[in-house]
Short mmCIF file of C-alpha atoms in Angstrom, two decimals:
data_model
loop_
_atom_site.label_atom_id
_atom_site.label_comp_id
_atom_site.label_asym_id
_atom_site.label_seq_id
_atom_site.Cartn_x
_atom_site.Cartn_y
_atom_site.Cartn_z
CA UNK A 9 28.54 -6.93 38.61
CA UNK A 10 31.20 -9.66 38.18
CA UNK A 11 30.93 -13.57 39.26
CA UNK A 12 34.21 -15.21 38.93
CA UNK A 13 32.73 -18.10 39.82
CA UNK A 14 29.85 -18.23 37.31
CA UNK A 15 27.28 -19.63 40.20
CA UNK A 16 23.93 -19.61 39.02
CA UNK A 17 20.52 -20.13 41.31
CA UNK A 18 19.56 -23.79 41.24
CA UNK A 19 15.76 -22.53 41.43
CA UNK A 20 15.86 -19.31 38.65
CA UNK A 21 19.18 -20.19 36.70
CA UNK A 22 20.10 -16.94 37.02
CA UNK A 23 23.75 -16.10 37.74
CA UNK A 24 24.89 -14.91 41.34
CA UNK A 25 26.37 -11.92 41.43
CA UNK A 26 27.96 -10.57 44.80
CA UNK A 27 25.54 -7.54 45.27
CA UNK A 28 22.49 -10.65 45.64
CA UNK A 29 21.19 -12.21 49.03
CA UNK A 30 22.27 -15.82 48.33
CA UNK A 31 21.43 -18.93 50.63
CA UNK A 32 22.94 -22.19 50.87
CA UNK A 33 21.25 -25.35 50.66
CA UNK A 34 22.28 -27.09 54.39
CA UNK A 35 22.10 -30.33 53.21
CA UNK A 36 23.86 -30.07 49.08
CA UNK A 37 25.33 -26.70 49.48
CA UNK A 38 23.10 -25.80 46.54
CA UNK A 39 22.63 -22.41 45.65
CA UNK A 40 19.52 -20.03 45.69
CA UNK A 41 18.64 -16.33 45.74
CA UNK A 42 16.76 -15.60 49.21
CA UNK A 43 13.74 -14.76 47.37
CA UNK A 44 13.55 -18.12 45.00
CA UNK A 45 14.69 -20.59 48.05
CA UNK A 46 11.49 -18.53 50.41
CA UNK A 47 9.21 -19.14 48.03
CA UNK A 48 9.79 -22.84 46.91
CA UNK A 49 9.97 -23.33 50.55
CA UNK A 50 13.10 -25.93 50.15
CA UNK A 51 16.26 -26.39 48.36
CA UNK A 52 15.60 -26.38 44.53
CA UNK A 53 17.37 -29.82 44.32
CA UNK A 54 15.46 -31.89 47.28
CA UNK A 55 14.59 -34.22 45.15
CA UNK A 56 18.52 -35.49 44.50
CA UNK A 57 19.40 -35.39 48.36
CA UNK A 58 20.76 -38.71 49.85
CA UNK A 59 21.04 -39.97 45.60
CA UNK A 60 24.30 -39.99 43.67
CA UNK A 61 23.18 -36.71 41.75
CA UNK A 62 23.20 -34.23 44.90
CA UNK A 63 24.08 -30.96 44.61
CA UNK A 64 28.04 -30.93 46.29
CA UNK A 65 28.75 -34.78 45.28
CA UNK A 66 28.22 -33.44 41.17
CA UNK A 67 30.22 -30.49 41.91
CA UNK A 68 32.97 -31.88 43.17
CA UNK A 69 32.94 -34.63 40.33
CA UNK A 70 33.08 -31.86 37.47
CA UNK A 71 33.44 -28.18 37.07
CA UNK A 72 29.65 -26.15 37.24
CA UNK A 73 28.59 -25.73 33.22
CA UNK A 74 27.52 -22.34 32.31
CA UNK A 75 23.89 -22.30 32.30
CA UNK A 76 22.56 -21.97 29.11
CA UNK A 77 20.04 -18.95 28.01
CA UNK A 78 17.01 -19.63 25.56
CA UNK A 79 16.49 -16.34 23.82
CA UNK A 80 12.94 -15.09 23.35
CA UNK A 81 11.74 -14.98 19.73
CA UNK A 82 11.41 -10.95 18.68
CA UNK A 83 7.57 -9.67 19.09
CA UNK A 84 6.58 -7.25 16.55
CA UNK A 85 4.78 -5.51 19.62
CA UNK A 86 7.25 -5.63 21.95
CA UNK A 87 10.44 -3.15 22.15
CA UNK A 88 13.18 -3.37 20.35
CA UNK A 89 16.17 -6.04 21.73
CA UNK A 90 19.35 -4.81 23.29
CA UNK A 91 22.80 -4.62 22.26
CA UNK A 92 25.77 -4.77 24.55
CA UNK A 93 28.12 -2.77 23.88
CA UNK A 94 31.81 -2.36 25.97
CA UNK A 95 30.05 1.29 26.81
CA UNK A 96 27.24 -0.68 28.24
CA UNK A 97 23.66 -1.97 27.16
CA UNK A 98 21.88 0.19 24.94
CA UNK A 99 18.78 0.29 22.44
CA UNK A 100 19.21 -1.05 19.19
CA UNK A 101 17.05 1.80 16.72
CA UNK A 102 14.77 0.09 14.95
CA UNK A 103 14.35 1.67 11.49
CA UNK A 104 10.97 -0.65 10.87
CA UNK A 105 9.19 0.59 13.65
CA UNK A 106 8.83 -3.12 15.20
CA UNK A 107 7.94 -4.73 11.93
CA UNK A 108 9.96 -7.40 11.22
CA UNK A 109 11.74 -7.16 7.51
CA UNK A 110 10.32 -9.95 5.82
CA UNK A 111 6.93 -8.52 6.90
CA UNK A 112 4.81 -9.17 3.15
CA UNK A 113 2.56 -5.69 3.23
CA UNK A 114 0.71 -5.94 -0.02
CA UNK A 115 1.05 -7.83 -3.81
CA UNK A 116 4.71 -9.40 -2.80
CA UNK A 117 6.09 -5.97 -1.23
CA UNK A 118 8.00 -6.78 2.04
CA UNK A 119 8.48 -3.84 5.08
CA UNK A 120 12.33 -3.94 3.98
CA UNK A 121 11.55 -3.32 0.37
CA UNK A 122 8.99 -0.24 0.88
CA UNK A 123 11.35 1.19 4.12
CA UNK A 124 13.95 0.99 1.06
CA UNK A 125 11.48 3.36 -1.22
CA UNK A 126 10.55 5.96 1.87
CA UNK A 127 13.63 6.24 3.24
CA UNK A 128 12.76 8.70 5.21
CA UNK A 129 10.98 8.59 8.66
CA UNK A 130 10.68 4.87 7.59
CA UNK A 131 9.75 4.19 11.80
CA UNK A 132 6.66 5.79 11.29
CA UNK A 133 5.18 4.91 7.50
CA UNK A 134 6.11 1.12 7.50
CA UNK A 135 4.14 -0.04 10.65
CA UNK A 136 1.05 1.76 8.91
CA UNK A 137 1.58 0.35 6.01
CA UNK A 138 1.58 -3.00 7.49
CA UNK A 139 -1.59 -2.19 9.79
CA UNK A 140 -3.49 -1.63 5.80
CA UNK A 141 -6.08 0.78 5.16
CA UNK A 142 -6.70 1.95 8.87
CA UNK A 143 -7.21 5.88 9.27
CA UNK A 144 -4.33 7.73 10.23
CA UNK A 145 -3.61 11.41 10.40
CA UNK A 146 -0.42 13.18 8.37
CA UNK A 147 -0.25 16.58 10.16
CA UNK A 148 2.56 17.74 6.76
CA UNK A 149 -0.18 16.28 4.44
CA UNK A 150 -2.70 19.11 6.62
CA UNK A 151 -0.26 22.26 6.80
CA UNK A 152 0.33 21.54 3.32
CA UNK A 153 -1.12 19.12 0.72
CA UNK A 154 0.15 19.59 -1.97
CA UNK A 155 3.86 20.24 -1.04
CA UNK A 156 3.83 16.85 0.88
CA UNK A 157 2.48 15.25 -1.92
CA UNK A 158 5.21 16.62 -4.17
CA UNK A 159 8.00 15.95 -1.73
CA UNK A 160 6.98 12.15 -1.79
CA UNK A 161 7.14 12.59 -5.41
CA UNK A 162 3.43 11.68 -5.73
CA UNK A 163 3.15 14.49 -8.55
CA UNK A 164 -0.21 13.59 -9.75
CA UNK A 165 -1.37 14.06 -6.58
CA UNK A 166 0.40 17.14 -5.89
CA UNK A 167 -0.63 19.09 -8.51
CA UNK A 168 -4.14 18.35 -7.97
CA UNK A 169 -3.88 19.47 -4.66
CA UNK A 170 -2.21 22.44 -5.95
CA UNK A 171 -4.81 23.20 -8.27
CA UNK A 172 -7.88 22.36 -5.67
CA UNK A 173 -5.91 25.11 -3.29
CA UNK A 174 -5.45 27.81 -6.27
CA UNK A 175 -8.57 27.66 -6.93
CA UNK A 176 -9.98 28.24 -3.10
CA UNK A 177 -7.03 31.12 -2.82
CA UNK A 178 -8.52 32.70 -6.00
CA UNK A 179 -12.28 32.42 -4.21
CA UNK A 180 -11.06 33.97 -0.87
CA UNK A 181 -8.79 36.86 -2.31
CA UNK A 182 -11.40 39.60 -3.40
CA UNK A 183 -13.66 38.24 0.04
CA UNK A 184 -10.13 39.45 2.15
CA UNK A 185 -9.40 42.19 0.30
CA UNK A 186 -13.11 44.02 0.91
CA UNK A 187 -12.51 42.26 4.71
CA UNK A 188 -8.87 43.86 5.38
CA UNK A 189 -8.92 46.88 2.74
CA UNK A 190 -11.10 48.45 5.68
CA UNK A 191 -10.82 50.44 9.03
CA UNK A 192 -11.41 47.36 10.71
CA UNK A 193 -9.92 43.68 10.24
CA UNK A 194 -12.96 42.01 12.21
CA UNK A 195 -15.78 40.97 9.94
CA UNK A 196 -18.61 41.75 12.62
CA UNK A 197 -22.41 41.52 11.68
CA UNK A 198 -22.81 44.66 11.53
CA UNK A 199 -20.11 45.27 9.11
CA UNK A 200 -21.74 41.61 6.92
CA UNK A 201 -24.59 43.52 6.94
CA UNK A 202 -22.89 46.79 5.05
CA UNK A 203 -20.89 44.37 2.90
CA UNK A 204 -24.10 43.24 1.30
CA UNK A 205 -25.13 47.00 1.22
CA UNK A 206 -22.36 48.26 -0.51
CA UNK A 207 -20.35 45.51 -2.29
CA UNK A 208 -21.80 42.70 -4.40
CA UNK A 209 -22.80 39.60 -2.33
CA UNK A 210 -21.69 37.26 -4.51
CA UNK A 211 -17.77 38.24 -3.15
CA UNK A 212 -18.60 37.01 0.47
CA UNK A 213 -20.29 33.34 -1.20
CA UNK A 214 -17.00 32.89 -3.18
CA UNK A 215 -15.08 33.76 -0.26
CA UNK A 216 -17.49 31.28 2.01
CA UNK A 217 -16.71 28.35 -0.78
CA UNK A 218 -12.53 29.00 -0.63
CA UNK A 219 -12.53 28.56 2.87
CA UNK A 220 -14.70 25.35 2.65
CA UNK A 221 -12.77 24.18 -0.10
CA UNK A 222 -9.36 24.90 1.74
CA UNK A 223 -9.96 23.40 4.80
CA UNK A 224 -11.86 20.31 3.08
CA UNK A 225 -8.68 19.82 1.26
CA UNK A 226 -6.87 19.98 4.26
CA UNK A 227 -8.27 17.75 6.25
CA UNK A 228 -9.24 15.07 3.73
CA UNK A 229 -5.29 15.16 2.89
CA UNK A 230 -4.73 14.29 6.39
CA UNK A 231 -6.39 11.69 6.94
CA UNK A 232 -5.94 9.86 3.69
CA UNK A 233 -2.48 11.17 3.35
CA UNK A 234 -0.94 8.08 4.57
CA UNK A 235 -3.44 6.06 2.46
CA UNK A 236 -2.32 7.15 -0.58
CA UNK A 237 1.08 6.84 -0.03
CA UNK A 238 0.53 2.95 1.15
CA UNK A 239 -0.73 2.37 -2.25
CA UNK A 240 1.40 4.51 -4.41
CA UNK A 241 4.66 3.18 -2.68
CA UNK A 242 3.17 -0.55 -2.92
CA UNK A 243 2.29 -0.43 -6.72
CA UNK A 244 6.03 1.74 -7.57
CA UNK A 245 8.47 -0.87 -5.53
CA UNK A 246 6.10 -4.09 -7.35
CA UNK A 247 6.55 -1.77 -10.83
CA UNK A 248 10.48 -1.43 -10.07
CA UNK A 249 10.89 -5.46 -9.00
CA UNK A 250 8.87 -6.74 -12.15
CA UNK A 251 10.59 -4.44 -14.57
CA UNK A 252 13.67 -2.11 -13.44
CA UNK A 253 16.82 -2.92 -14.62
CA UNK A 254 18.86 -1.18 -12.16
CA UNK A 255 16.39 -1.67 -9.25
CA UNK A 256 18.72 0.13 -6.94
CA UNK A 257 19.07 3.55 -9.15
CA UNK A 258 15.34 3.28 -9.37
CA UNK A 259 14.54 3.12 -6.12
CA UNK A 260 16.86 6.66 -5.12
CA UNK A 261 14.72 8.09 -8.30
CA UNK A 262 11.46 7.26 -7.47
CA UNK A 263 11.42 7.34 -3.68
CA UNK A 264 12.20 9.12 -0.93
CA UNK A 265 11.80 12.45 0.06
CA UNK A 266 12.66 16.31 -2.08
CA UNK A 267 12.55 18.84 0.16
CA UNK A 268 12.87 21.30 -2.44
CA UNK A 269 9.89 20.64 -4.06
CA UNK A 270 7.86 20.83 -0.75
CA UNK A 271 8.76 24.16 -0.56
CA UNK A 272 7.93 25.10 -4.11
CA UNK A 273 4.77 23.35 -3.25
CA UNK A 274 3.83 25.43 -0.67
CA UNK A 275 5.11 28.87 -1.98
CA UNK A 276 3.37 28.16 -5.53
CA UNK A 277 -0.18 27.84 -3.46
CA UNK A 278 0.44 30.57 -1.25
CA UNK A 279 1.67 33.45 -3.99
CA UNK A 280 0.49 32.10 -7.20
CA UNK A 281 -3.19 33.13 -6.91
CA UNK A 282 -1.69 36.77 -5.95
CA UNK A 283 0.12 36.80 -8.92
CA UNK A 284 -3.33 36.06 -11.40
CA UNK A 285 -5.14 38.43 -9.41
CA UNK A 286 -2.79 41.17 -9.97
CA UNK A 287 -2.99 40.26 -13.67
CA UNK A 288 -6.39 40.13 -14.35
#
């Protein structure tokens, strides 16, 4: 893929590399790929034949000028630009998921500021944060509310998640414990039926609202998941511009992600309400 002699198609402007079915013009000596000259039909510089400006009298005058290439303005849609490398050409990343930097989001808060508060998986958040208040769905924010919450240090959030999933854990726990302290694992109707019989049927309504409430909680988390971050990362990086002092030590402490606490998260919902029921 080398052309010493930087010739370029008088029809495309492309350069003419050896590998490419070039034609000559008969009558100039001009230039074309097969293709371009087939389709125009003529040489790409009929116009100058028989005139001072042909083709072979300009080129013997002065030496051929590189042809110039217009780059394409960057589309926000389109993927992201190349990079050559001596290795080859390759894909830049693009840690704004297409969004250009400048991008304004909300209130003042550019795509490079908030990408500067997440952090983390910035390729996915910013272009919905840019897209507004458009449903999404946070498959972390479903397996596990509250510890996503409290991983994107959204603690308010998290602990109300926390609490809303205690509280359906404390509602199921004497349901599954009449359920699985049994022969039989599989709550069949027949076995309903005794339940009401034998135990008190207020145990299989609480157990009936926890699940609700669980899976409610679940998948209200994610689908709004990414909606609540939008605004609580919007209204933090506008809070840290206006009145931070060391914007750049506030940003490390009030964004990103803590992996430790989505863990604790997740084991404080799933053990806690075992703990209170062994207490009570």
């Amino acid at each position: 893929m080398i052309n010493d002699k930087k010739k370029s198609c008088v029809v495309c402007h492309a350069y003419l590399f050896e590998e490419d079915d070039v034609v000559y013009c008969p009558e100039c000596g001009a230039p074309h790929h097969r293709e371009c000259y087939n389709n125009l039909g003529r040489c790409g510089l009929a116009e100058a034949h028989g005139t001072e400006n042909q083709y072979d009298r300009l080129k013997r005058e002065e030496p051929e000028e590189e042809p110039q290439v217009q780059e394409e303005p960057y589309d926000d849609q389109q993927t992201p630009p190349f990079t050559q490398s001596p290795f080859g050409q390759f894909t830049t990343f693009d840690f704004l998921g297409g969004v250009k930097p400048e991008t304004v989001i909300e209130d003042g808060v550019t795509a490079k500021e908030a990408a500067k508060f997440v952090v983390s998986n910035t390729m996915r958040y910013i272009p919905k944060f840019v897209r507004g208040r458009k449903p999404s769905w946070n498959f972390l924010a479903f397996i596990s509310p509250c510890g996503w919450f409290l991983s994107r240090k959204m603690y308010k959030n998290g602990i109300i998640a926390g609490v809303i999933d205690l509280i359906a854990n404390l509602f199921v726990i004497p349901f599954s414990n009449v359920v699985y302290g049994g022969e039989s694992v599989y709550l069949t109707p027949e076995a309903m039926a005794d339940m009401f019989k034998t135990e008190e049927p207020y145990i299989l309504l609480l157990g009936l609202i926890g699940s609700l409430l669980a899976i409610a909680l679940r998948v209200l988390s994610g689908i709004f998941g990414d909606w609540i971050y939008r605004k609580h990362v919007i209204s933090s990086v506008k809070d840290i511009k206006e009145n931070s002092e060391d914007i750049e030590t506030d940003y490390r402490k009030r964004g990103g992600v803590n992996i430790f606490l989505f863990l604790v998260g997740w084991m404080a919902v799933q053990y806690a309400a075992m703990f209170i029921v062994m207490f009570i």
